Amino acid sequence: MARALITGITGQDGRYLAELLHSKGYEVFGLVKGQSNPRAELVQQELPFVEVVSADLQDLTSLISAVEQTQPDEVYNLAAISFVALSFKQAELTSNVTGLGVLRMLEAIRMAGGSTNNPIRFYQASSSEMFGKVRETPQRETTPFYPRSPYGVAKVFGHDITVNYRDSYHLYACSGILFNHESPRRGLEFVTRKITNAVARIKLGLQDTLALGDLEPRRDWGFAGDYVQAMWQMLQQDEPDDYVIATGRTHRVRDFVHAAFAHAGIEDWEKHVTQDPRFFRPAEVDLLVGDASKAHEKLGWKPEVEFAELVAMMVDHDLEVEARKAGRQ
Ligand code: NDP
Ligand code: GDR
């Protein structure tokens, strides 16, 4: 039975990936930080097959112990301070976790697996935020990076150190450069889920307005369930490599807002949406759209869920959850 260690198991992607690996017969270990992390309980309820391991990306010794304890064949490093807006306010923490955390995880693997023919395969969750102020469109594996936030800068470090450990120590290490991917499990701080949750509450008469920042940035939004497939596929190849994972389509934040309100049957969305300077960022990423041809060709990967379907899935989920909370179901 193959063994996988997932960091960031309590996050959106960690939970989809755990389900995928479990369905493939893996023994799944999930790294959880903190001494009484409330999200550990969520993992144990939702994913009872996951064995929880306590460690923190800021603590090398705990990562070495986690690798020793779980003896993984594959490590998926999904943990990060992943919210771009927070990274401007807590830049040092973000650099430490999202950037240096990758180096610590790689070191733990290197030390556990020996210097030659290290059997542990490593996946790094890199991001389209590395492209930032984009140098070409669409963005592909060879597009130069120009990060626009402390988060993006930390992800560039994580990406580069992954490539460097592959080159230097012949680790089987892959970096997946994933564009935005969403789902009903997306955190409420991210714009898509913030929108679909508010739309549900407005539809149910539980709130009236939704305060957002910049409505013009364009993102290449896919479905998280499709994207974790690509992570797994990357680690099944003969040679490690880096891949862009994206839908190839881009939409403005305002398009997402419009589609979400329309799906709930509310046409006059402008009446409900306000703009609040608190949600604007010191530097914005205006346009992201990925070219995933390499993943299509080499991995046979392609996204299944389209934009409209994704919006509908998220709005329907939030309508159900909010109605239940309000005692209407
Ligand atoms: P989430 O924000 O949902 O999850 C982040 C996870 O990291 C949580 O499980 C969190 O644990 C954990 N974590 C945070 N700090 C630490 C730490 N110090 N030690 C250990 N664990 C920690 O992210 P997603 O699931 O959306 O994304 C997964 C990864 O992919 C992230 O690295 C993200 O940056 C990257 N990415 C995401 C994209 C997306 O669109 N979703 C696109 C491209 C890259 P806790 O719950 O305890 O806080
Ligand atoms: P992003 O996602 O920064 O692309 O990073 P987010 O959903 O936070 O923002 C997308 C765009 O929407 C604009 N925006 C708002 N964003 C939020 N969160 N809240 C608002 O009120 C709001 N109003 C407008 C933002 O300015 C931005 O342009 C996500 C994260 O998952 C990263 O970890 C990941 O690496 C990238 O996607 C790819």
Tab-separated table of C-alpha atoms and ligand atoms in Angstrom:
chain	number	residue	atom	x	y	z
A	1	MET	CA	0.000	0.000	0.000
A	2	ALA	CA	1.502	3.372	-1.012
A	3	ARG	CA	1.829	5.963	1.739
A	4	ALA	CA	1.263	9.687	1.277
A	5	LEU	CA	1.919	12.561	3.653
A	6	ILE	CA	-0.118	15.700	2.958
A	7	THR	CA	0.740	19.023	4.580
A	8	GLY	CA	-2.228	21.428	4.610
A	9	ILE	CA	-4.705	18.573	5.108
A	10	THR	CA	-7.197	20.930	6.788
A	11	GLY	CA	-7.283	23.207	3.726
A	12	GLN	CA	-9.381	23.013	0.571
A	13	ASP	CA	-6.908	21.063	-1.565
A	14	GLY	CA	-5.685	18.805	1.255
A	15	ARG	CA	-9.174	17.426	1.720
A	16	TYR	CA	-9.817	16.771	-1.991
A	17	LEU	CA	-6.392	15.215	-2.411
A	18	ALA	CA	-6.857	12.974	0.652
A	19	GLU	CA	-10.120	11.653	-0.854
A	20	LEU	CA	-8.460	11.041	-4.217
A	21	LEU	CA	-5.486	9.176	-2.731
A	22	HIS	CA	-7.733	7.138	-0.441
A	23	SER	CA	-9.827	6.107	-3.461
A	24	LYS	CA	-6.596	4.914	-5.092
A	25	GLY	CA	-5.752	2.729	-2.091
A	26	TYR	CA	-3.156	4.959	-0.427
A	27	GLU	CA	-2.593	5.115	3.282
A	28	VAL	CA	-3.017	8.850	3.927
A	29	PHE	CA	-1.289	10.871	6.648
A	30	GLY	CA	-2.238	14.491	7.229
A	31	LEU	CA	-0.053	17.044	8.919
A	32	VAL	CA	-1.900	19.331	11.338
A	33	LYS	CA	-0.347	22.267	13.176
A	34	GLY	CA	-1.065	23.633	16.652
A	35	GLN	CA	-1.868	22.136	20.010
A	36	SER	CA	-5.662	22.096	19.702
A	37	ASN	CA	-6.431	22.962	16.123
A	38	PRO	CA	-10.248	23.032	15.676
A	39	ARG	CA	-9.858	22.087	12.013
A	40	ALA	CA	-8.284	18.755	13.014
A	41	GLU	CA	-11.733	17.675	14.171
A	42	LEU	CA	-13.200	18.654	10.803
A	43	VAL	CA	-10.641	16.422	9.085
A	44	GLN	CA	-11.416	13.541	11.394
A	45	GLN	CA	-15.161	13.858	10.777
A	46	GLU	CA	-14.939	14.350	7.022
A	47	LEU	CA	-11.993	12.055	6.340
A	48	PRO	CA	-11.920	9.376	9.037
A	49	PHE	CA	-9.354	7.356	7.059
A	50	VAL	CA	-6.694	10.072	7.476
A	51	GLU	CA	-4.111	9.544	10.179
A	52	VAL	CA	-3.313	12.939	11.687
A	53	VAL	CA	0.317	13.828	12.439
A	54	SER	CA	1.253	16.861	14.496
A	55	ALA	CA	3.903	19.178	12.978
A	56	ASP	CA	4.438	22.743	11.776
A	57	LEU	CA	6.190	24.070	8.660
A	58	GLN	CA	8.037	26.510	10.926
A	59	ASP	CA	9.608	23.701	12.955
A	60	LEU	CA	12.146	21.520	11.130
A	61	THR	CA	12.438	18.965	13.933
A	62	SER	CA	8.696	18.324	13.822
A	63	LEU	CA	8.876	17.772	10.043
A	64	ILE	CA	11.759	15.327	10.395
A	65	SER	CA	9.704	13.408	12.990
A	66	ALA	CA	6.626	13.465	10.748
A	67	VAL	CA	8.591	11.962	7.846
A	68	GLU	CA	10.229	9.369	10.125
A	69	GLN	CA	6.895	8.433	11.640
A	70	THR	CA	4.950	8.117	8.393
A	71	GLN	CA	7.657	6.742	6.035
A	72	PRO	CA	5.916	8.262	3.003
A	73	ASP	CA	6.379	7.312	-0.642
A	74	GLU	CA	4.948	10.689	-1.622
A	75	VAL	CA	4.847	14.054	0.171
A	76	TYR	CA	2.419	16.737	-1.016
A	77	ASN	CA	3.382	20.115	0.415
A	78	LEU	CA	0.108	22.039	0.343
A	79	ALA	CA	0.484	23.945	3.619
A	80	ALA	CA	0.987	27.699	3.381
A	81	ILE	CA	-0.233	31.063	4.481
A	82	SER	CA	-2.253	31.131	1.277
A	83	PHE	CA	-4.294	34.342	1.497
A	84	VAL	CA	-2.598	37.047	-0.589
A	85	ALA	CA	-4.250	39.919	1.338
A	86	LEU	CA	-2.969	38.576	4.670
A	87	SER	CA	0.534	38.251	3.252
A	88	PHE	CA	0.771	42.050	2.947
A	89	LYS	CA	-0.067	42.392	6.648
A	90	GLN	CA	2.020	39.442	7.885
A	91	ALA	CA	4.848	39.373	5.386
A	92	GLU	CA	7.404	37.860	7.745
A	93	LEU	CA	5.104	35.001	8.793
A	94	THR	CA	4.211	34.375	5.138
A	95	SER	CA	7.872	34.276	4.110
A	96	ASN	CA	8.609	31.873	6.925
A	97	VAL	CA	5.746	29.435	6.300
A	98	THR	CA	5.046	29.733	2.564
A	99	GLY	CA	8.701	30.228	1.585
A	100	LEU	CA	11.113	28.748	4.130
A	101	GLY	CA	8.585	26.031	5.042
A	102	VAL	CA	9.260	24.452	1.638
A	103	LEU	CA	12.990	24.348	2.329
A	104	ARG	CA	12.364	22.723	5.716
A	105	MET	CA	10.112	20.063	4.183
A	106	LEU	CA	12.709	19.332	1.490
A	107	GLU	CA	15.427	19.047	4.147
A	108	ALA	CA	13.305	16.626	6.184
A	109	ILE	CA	12.869	14.469	3.061
A	110	ARG	CA	16.551	14.680	2.123
A	111	MET	CA	17.633	13.644	5.602
A	112	ALA	CA	15.156	10.757	5.787
A	113	GLY	CA	15.716	9.426	2.276
A	114	GLY	CA	19.495	9.506	1.964
A	115	SER	CA	21.542	11.357	-0.630
A	116	THR	CA	21.312	8.974	-3.597
A	117	ASN	CA	18.182	7.453	-5.091
A	118	ASN	CA	15.998	9.117	-2.498
A	119	PRO	CA	12.759	7.142	-2.798
A	120	ILE	CA	10.452	9.909	-1.526
A	121	ARG	CA	8.583	11.834	-4.217
A	122	PHE	CA	7.780	15.484	-3.464
A	123	TYR	CA	5.057	17.808	-4.772
A	124	GLN	CA	5.260	21.574	-4.193
A	125	ALA	CA	2.090	23.689	-4.421
A	126	SER	CA	3.358	26.566	-6.545
A	127	SER	CA	1.081	29.319	-7.753
A	128	SER	CA	0.136	31.523	-10.696
A	129	GLU	CA	0.689	34.421	-8.250
A	130	MET	CA	4.390	33.972	-9.119
A	131	PHE	CA	3.599	35.482	-12.551
A	132	GLY	CA	2.080	38.575	-10.898
A	133	LYS	CA	2.625	41.482	-13.253
A	134	VAL	CA	2.579	39.157	-16.205
A	135	ARG	CA	5.402	39.117	-18.747
A	136	GLU	CA	3.399	37.211	-21.380
A	137	THR	CA	-0.134	35.950	-21.912
A	138	PRO	CA	-1.108	33.183	-21.533
A	139	GLN	CA	1.362	32.213	-18.820
A	140	ARG	CA	3.277	28.975	-19.216
A	141	GLU	CA	6.117	27.119	-17.456
A	142	THR	CA	8.753	29.318	-19.128
A	143	THR	CA	7.095	32.684	-18.375
A	144	PRO	CA	9.371	34.801	-16.129
A	145	PHE	CA	8.115	35.488	-12.614
A	146	TYR	CA	7.203	38.967	-11.323
A	147	PRO	CA	5.410	38.432	-8.002
A	148	ARG	CA	3.239	41.270	-6.668
A	149	SER	CA	2.803	40.289	-3.003
A	150	PRO	CA	4.835	38.822	-0.146
A	151	TYR	CA	2.857	35.630	-0.806
A	152	GLY	CA	3.949	35.595	-4.459
A	153	VAL	CA	7.564	36.278	-3.476
A	154	ALA	CA	7.499	33.410	-0.953
A	155	LYS	CA	6.017	31.068	-3.585
A	156	VAL	CA	8.831	31.971	-6.007
A	157	PHE	CA	11.310	30.965	-3.315
A	158	GLY	CA	9.401	27.697	-2.736
A	159	HIS	CA	9.379	26.973	-6.467
A	160	ASP	CA	13.053	27.793	-6.986
A	161	ILE	CA	14.244	25.805	-3.979
A	162	THR	CA	12.227	22.801	-5.188
A	163	VAL	CA	13.936	22.989	-8.590
A	164	ASN	CA	17.292	23.515	-6.870
A	165	TYR	CA	16.890	20.414	-4.664
A	166	ARG	CA	15.923	18.388	-7.728
A	167	ASP	CA	19.046	19.582	-9.549
A	168	SER	CA	21.404	19.365	-6.568
A	169	TYR	CA	20.312	16.191	-4.793
A	170	HIS	CA	18.413	14.346	-7.536
A	171	LEU	CA	15.259	14.441	-5.486
A	172	TYR	CA	12.099	13.479	-7.310
A	173	ALA	CA	10.547	16.912	-6.796
A	174	CYS	CA	7.777	18.488	-8.899
A	175	SER	CA	6.320	21.953	-8.793
A	176	GLY	CA	2.721	22.371	-9.883
A	177	ILE	CA	2.058	25.969	-10.931
A	178	LEU	CA	-1.651	25.993	-10.246
A	179	PHE	CA	-3.993	28.792	-11.234
A	180	ASN	CA	-6.933	29.689	-8.961
A	181	HIS	CA	-9.133	26.736	-8.120
A	182	GLU	CA	-12.263	26.875	-6.061
A	183	SER	CA	-14.973	24.678	-4.591
A	184	PRO	CA	-17.598	24.555	-1.864
A	185	ARG	CA	-14.643	23.845	0.462
A	186	ARG	CA	-12.924	27.132	-0.396
A	187	GLY	CA	-12.219	29.363	2.618
A	188	LEU	CA	-14.672	32.250	3.085
A	189	GLU	CA	-11.852	34.816	2.840
A	190	PHE	CA	-11.293	34.132	-0.884
A	191	VAL	CA	-13.362	36.166	-3.303
A	192	THR	CA	-15.332	33.345	-4.959
A	193	ARG	CA	-16.608	31.804	-1.745
A	194	LYS	CA	-17.129	35.222	-0.188
A	195	ILE	CA	-19.389	35.998	-3.143
A	196	THR	CA	-21.315	32.709	-3.234
A	197	ASN	CA	-21.857	32.758	0.530
A	198	ALA	CA	-23.143	36.349	0.407
A	199	VAL	CA	-25.385	35.591	-2.587
A	200	ALA	CA	-26.946	32.706	-0.665
A	201	ARG	CA	-27.507	34.880	2.398
A	202	ILE	CA	-28.962	37.734	0.316
A	203	LYS	CA	-31.284	35.289	-1.458
A	204	LEU	CA	-32.472	33.982	1.902
A	205	GLY	CA	-32.949	37.511	3.274
A	206	LEU	CA	-30.173	37.080	5.851
A	207	GLN	CA	-28.042	39.981	4.598
A	208	ASP	CA	-28.462	42.799	2.128
A	209	THR	CA	-25.079	43.863	0.812
A	210	LEU	CA	-21.723	42.440	-0.152
A	211	ALA	CA	-18.618	44.631	0.241
A	212	LEU	CA	-15.819	43.847	-2.203
A	213	GLY	CA	-12.573	45.403	-3.424
A	214	ASP	CA	-11.452	45.640	-7.048
A	215	LEU	CA	-13.937	44.043	-9.465
A	216	GLU	CA	-11.681	44.264	-12.537
A	217	PRO	CA	-8.887	41.716	-11.928
A	218	ARG	CA	-9.120	38.662	-14.161
A	219	ARG	CA	-8.518	35.134	-12.945
A	220	ASP	CA	-8.368	31.678	-14.516
A	221	TRP	CA	-10.758	29.832	-12.186
A	222	GLY	CA	-11.040	26.036	-12.146
A	223	PHE	CA	-12.444	23.377	-9.822
A	224	ALA	CA	-10.199	22.120	-6.987
A	225	GLY	CA	-11.362	18.511	-7.471
A	226	ASP	CA	-9.905	18.550	-11.012
A	227	TYR	CA	-6.652	20.163	-9.887
A	228	VAL	CA	-5.700	17.608	-7.211
A	229	GLN	CA	-5.802	14.956	-9.963
A	230	ALA	CA	-2.975	16.823	-11.676
A	231	MET	CA	-0.917	16.862	-8.457
A	232	TRP	CA	-1.116	13.085	-8.221
A	233	GLN	CA	-0.431	12.590	-11.944
A	234	MET	CA	2.758	14.683	-11.708
A	235	LEU	CA	4.209	12.287	-9.141
A	236	GLN	CA	3.436	9.203	-11.288
A	237	GLN	CA	5.743	10.194	-14.195
A	238	ASP	CA	9.164	8.630	-14.858
A	239	GLU	CA	10.892	12.002	-14.455
A	240	PRO	CA	10.031	14.907	-12.146
A	241	ASP	CA	9.052	18.154	-13.857
A	242	ASP	CA	7.061	21.376	-13.421
A	243	TYR	CA	3.617	21.966	-14.901
A	244	VAL	CA	1.124	24.796	-15.306
A	245	ILE	CA	-2.392	23.703	-14.356
A	246	ALA	CA	-5.159	26.002	-15.595
A	247	THR	CA	-8.370	26.105	-17.629
A	248	GLY	CA	-7.080	28.579	-20.235
A	249	ARG	CA	-10.124	30.816	-19.706
A	250	THR	CA	-10.191	34.048	-17.736
A	251	HIS	CA	-13.023	36.038	-16.128
A	252	ARG	CA	-13.200	39.284	-14.177
A	253	VAL	CA	-14.245	39.310	-10.537
A	254	ARG	CA	-17.359	41.202	-11.695
A	255	ASP	CA	-18.223	38.305	-14.063
A	256	PHE	CA	-18.104	35.925	-11.120
A	257	VAL	CA	-20.355	38.270	-9.114
A	258	HIS	CA	-22.823	38.565	-11.979
A	259	ALA	CA	-22.897	34.792	-12.609
A	260	ALA	CA	-23.383	33.980	-8.914
A	261	PHE	CA	-26.266	36.427	-8.424
A	262	ALA	CA	-27.854	35.318	-11.711
A	263	HIS	CA	-27.669	31.666	-10.688
A	264	ALA	CA	-29.593	32.517	-7.518
A	265	GLY	CA	-32.198	34.347	-9.623
A	266	ILE	CA	-31.133	37.885	-8.584
A	267	GLU	CA	-30.584	40.015	-11.702
A	268	ASP	CA	-29.952	43.459	-10.163
A	269	TRP	CA	-26.672	42.545	-8.473
A	270	GLU	CA	-25.311	46.126	-8.545
A	271	LYS	CA	-27.904	47.058	-5.910
A	272	HIS	CA	-26.338	44.635	-3.460
A	273	VAL	CA	-22.619	45.160	-4.087
A	274	THR	CA	-20.539	47.954	-2.552
A	275	GLN	CA	-16.844	48.640	-2.893
A	276	ASP	CA	-14.737	49.034	0.215
A	277	PRO	CA	-11.122	50.315	0.182
A	278	ARG	CA	-10.256	47.731	2.878
A	279	PHE	CA	-10.496	44.985	0.261
A	280	PHE	CA	-8.142	46.608	-2.257
A	281	ARG	CA	-4.528	45.415	-2.248
A	282	PRO	CA	-1.340	47.523	-2.201
A	283	ALA	CA	-0.366	45.881	-5.514
A	284	GLU	CA	-2.797	43.935	-7.683
A	285	VAL	CA	-2.416	41.057	-10.126
A	286	ASP	CA	-4.587	42.209	-13.012
A	287	LEU	CA	-4.655	39.319	-15.441
A	288	LEU	CA	-4.005	35.623	-15.090
A	289	VAL	CA	-4.704	33.009	-17.722
A	290	GLY	CA	-2.715	29.813	-17.980
A	291	ASP	CA	-1.550	27.652	-20.851
A	292	ALA	CA	-1.711	24.064	-19.593
A	293	SER	CA	-0.690	22.412	-22.908
A	294	LYS	CA	2.305	20.686	-21.312
A	295	ALA	CA	0.042	19.050	-18.705
A	296	HIS	CA	-2.436	18.089	-21.431
A	297	GLU	CA	0.289	16.478	-23.519
A	298	LYS	CA	2.493	14.850	-20.883
A	299	LEU	CA	0.008	14.032	-18.124
A	300	GLY	CA	-3.145	13.684	-20.189
A	301	TRP	CA	-4.730	16.120	-17.713
A	302	LYS	CA	-7.617	18.388	-18.572
A	303	PRO	CA	-10.174	20.211	-16.432
A	304	GLU	CA	-13.704	18.792	-16.350
A	305	VAL	CA	-15.674	21.566	-14.609
A	306	GLU	CA	-16.364	24.803	-16.503
A	307	PHE	CA	-16.763	28.296	-15.035
A	308	ALA	CA	-20.613	28.372	-15.039
A	309	GLU	CA	-20.766	24.910	-13.506
A	310	LEU	CA	-18.295	25.905	-10.786
A	311	VAL	CA	-20.279	29.023	-9.883
A	312	ALA	CA	-23.520	27.015	-9.775
A	313	MET	CA	-21.950	24.294	-7.604
A	314	MET	CA	-20.724	26.852	-5.076
A	315	VAL	CA	-23.934	28.906	-4.955
A	316	ASP	CA	-26.106	25.782	-4.587
A	317	HIS	CA	-23.909	24.510	-1.778
A	318	ASP	CA	-24.032	27.825	0.079
A	319	LEU	CA	-27.796	28.112	-0.366
A	320	GLU	CA	-28.180	24.710	1.244
A	321	VAL	CA	-25.757	25.417	4.097
A	322	GLU	CA	-27.175	28.852	4.905
A	323	ALA	CA	-30.776	27.610	4.752
A	324	ARG	CA	-29.888	24.780	7.135
A	325	LYS	CA	-28.148	27.193	9.523
A	326	ALA	CA	-31.195	29.464	9.439
A	327	GLY	CA	-33.404	26.480	10.277
A	328	ARG	CA	-35.241	26.570	6.949
A	329	GLN	CA	-34.518	22.975	5.926
B	1	NDP	P1	-5.836	26.667	2.306
B	1	NDP	O1	-5.596	28.053	2.765
B	1	NDP	O2	-7.241	26.156	2.225
B	1	NDP	O3	-5.001	25.668	3.255
B	1	NDP	C1	-3.747	26.023	3.761
B	1	NDP	C2	-3.297	24.935	4.711
B	1	NDP	O4	-1.994	25.263	5.232
B	1	NDP	C3	-4.204	24.730	5.922
B	1	NDP	O5	-4.365	23.350	6.118
B	1	NDP	C4	-3.393	25.335	7.064
B	1	NDP	O6	-3.645	24.763	8.332
B	1	NDP	C5	-1.994	24.961	6.618
B	1	NDP	N1	-0.953	25.713	7.324
B	1	NDP	C6	-0.838	27.060	7.435
B	1	NDP	N2	0.259	27.376	8.164
B	1	NDP	C7	0.857	26.202	8.501
B	1	NDP	C8	2.020	25.868	9.240
B	1	NDP	N3	2.795	26.807	9.803
B	1	NDP	N4	2.345	24.569	9.394
B	1	NDP	C9	1.558	23.610	8.866
B	1	NDP	N5	0.424	23.849	8.171
B	1	NDP	C10	0.089	25.138	7.975
B	1	NDP	O7	-5.114	26.508	0.886
B	1	NDP	P2	-5.570	25.679	-0.426
B	1	NDP	O8	-5.981	24.328	-0.027
B	1	NDP	O9	-6.461	26.529	-1.248
B	1	NDP	O10	-4.187	25.623	-1.216
B	1	NDP	C11	-3.247	24.591	-1.001
B	1	NDP	C12	-1.864	25.073	-1.428
B	1	NDP	O11	-1.867	25.412	-2.798
B	1	NDP	C13	-1.359	26.314	-0.706
B	1	NDP	O12	0.038	26.177	-0.581
B	1	NDP	C14	-1.687	27.445	-1.650
B	1	NDP	O13	-0.806	28.537	-1.449
B	1	NDP	C15	-1.451	26.762	-2.978
B	1	NDP	N6	-2.208	27.263	-4.094
B	1	NDP	C16	-3.579	27.340	-4.010
B	1	NDP	C17	-4.315	27.731	-5.092
B	1	NDP	C18	-5.798	27.850	-5.033
B	1	NDP	O14	-6.375	28.482	-5.922
B	1	NDP	N7	-6.464	27.244	-4.047
B	1	NDP	C19	-3.642	28.060	-6.381
B	1	NDP	C20	-2.211	27.911	-6.356
B	1	NDP	C21	-1.533	27.518	-5.253
B	1	NDP	P3	-4.746	25.387	9.360
B	1	NDP	O15	-6.065	24.971	8.836
B	1	NDP	O16	-4.398	24.759	10.640
B	1	NDP	O17	-4.532	26.871	9.336
B	2	GDR	P1	-6.032	35.301	-5.172
B	2	GDR	O1	-7.501	34.950	-4.640
B	2	GDR	O2	-5.496	36.528	-4.558
B	2	GDR	O3	-6.110	35.255	-6.674
B	2	GDR	O4	-5.182	34.077	-4.610
B	2	GDR	P2	-8.646	35.840	-3.985
B	2	GDR	O5	-9.888	35.054	-4.170
B	2	GDR	O6	-8.298	36.255	-2.605
B	2	GDR	O7	-8.676	37.154	-4.904
B	2	GDR	C1	-8.988	37.097	-6.286
B	2	GDR	C2	-9.150	38.511	-6.828
B	2	GDR	O8	-10.352	39.086	-6.290
B	2	GDR	C3	-10.062	40.432	-5.896
B	2	GDR	N1	-11.032	40.869	-4.884
B	2	GDR	C4	-11.171	40.327	-3.655
B	2	GDR	N2	-10.536	39.310	-3.064
B	2	GDR	C5	-10.927	38.945	-1.813
B	2	GDR	N3	-10.343	37.894	-1.219
B	2	GDR	N4	-11.907	39.630	-1.140
B	2	GDR	C6	-12.550	40.689	-1.699
B	2	GDR	O9	-13.421	41.284	-1.079
B	2	GDR	C7	-12.181	41.054	-3.019
B	2	GDR	N5	-12.604	41.997	-3.887
B	2	GDR	C8	-11.912	41.872	-5.004
B	2	GDR	C9	-8.630	40.344	-5.388
B	2	GDR	O10	-8.062	41.646	-5.270
B	2	GDR	C10	-8.019	39.468	-6.464
B	2	GDR	O11	-7.674	40.218	-7.575
B	2	GDR	C11	-5.684	32.743	-4.654
B	2	GDR	C12	-5.143	32.016	-3.407
B	2	GDR	O12	-5.752	30.749	-3.339
B	2	GDR	C13	-3.638	31.819	-3.509
B	2	GDR	O13	-3.185	30.996	-2.431
B	2	GDR	C14	-3.322	31.157	-4.855
B	2	GDR	O14	-1.943	30.972	-5.001
B	2	GDR	C15	-3.873	31.994	-5.999
B	2	GDR	O15	-5.269	32.115	-5.831
B	2	GDR	C16	-3.601	31.360	-7.358
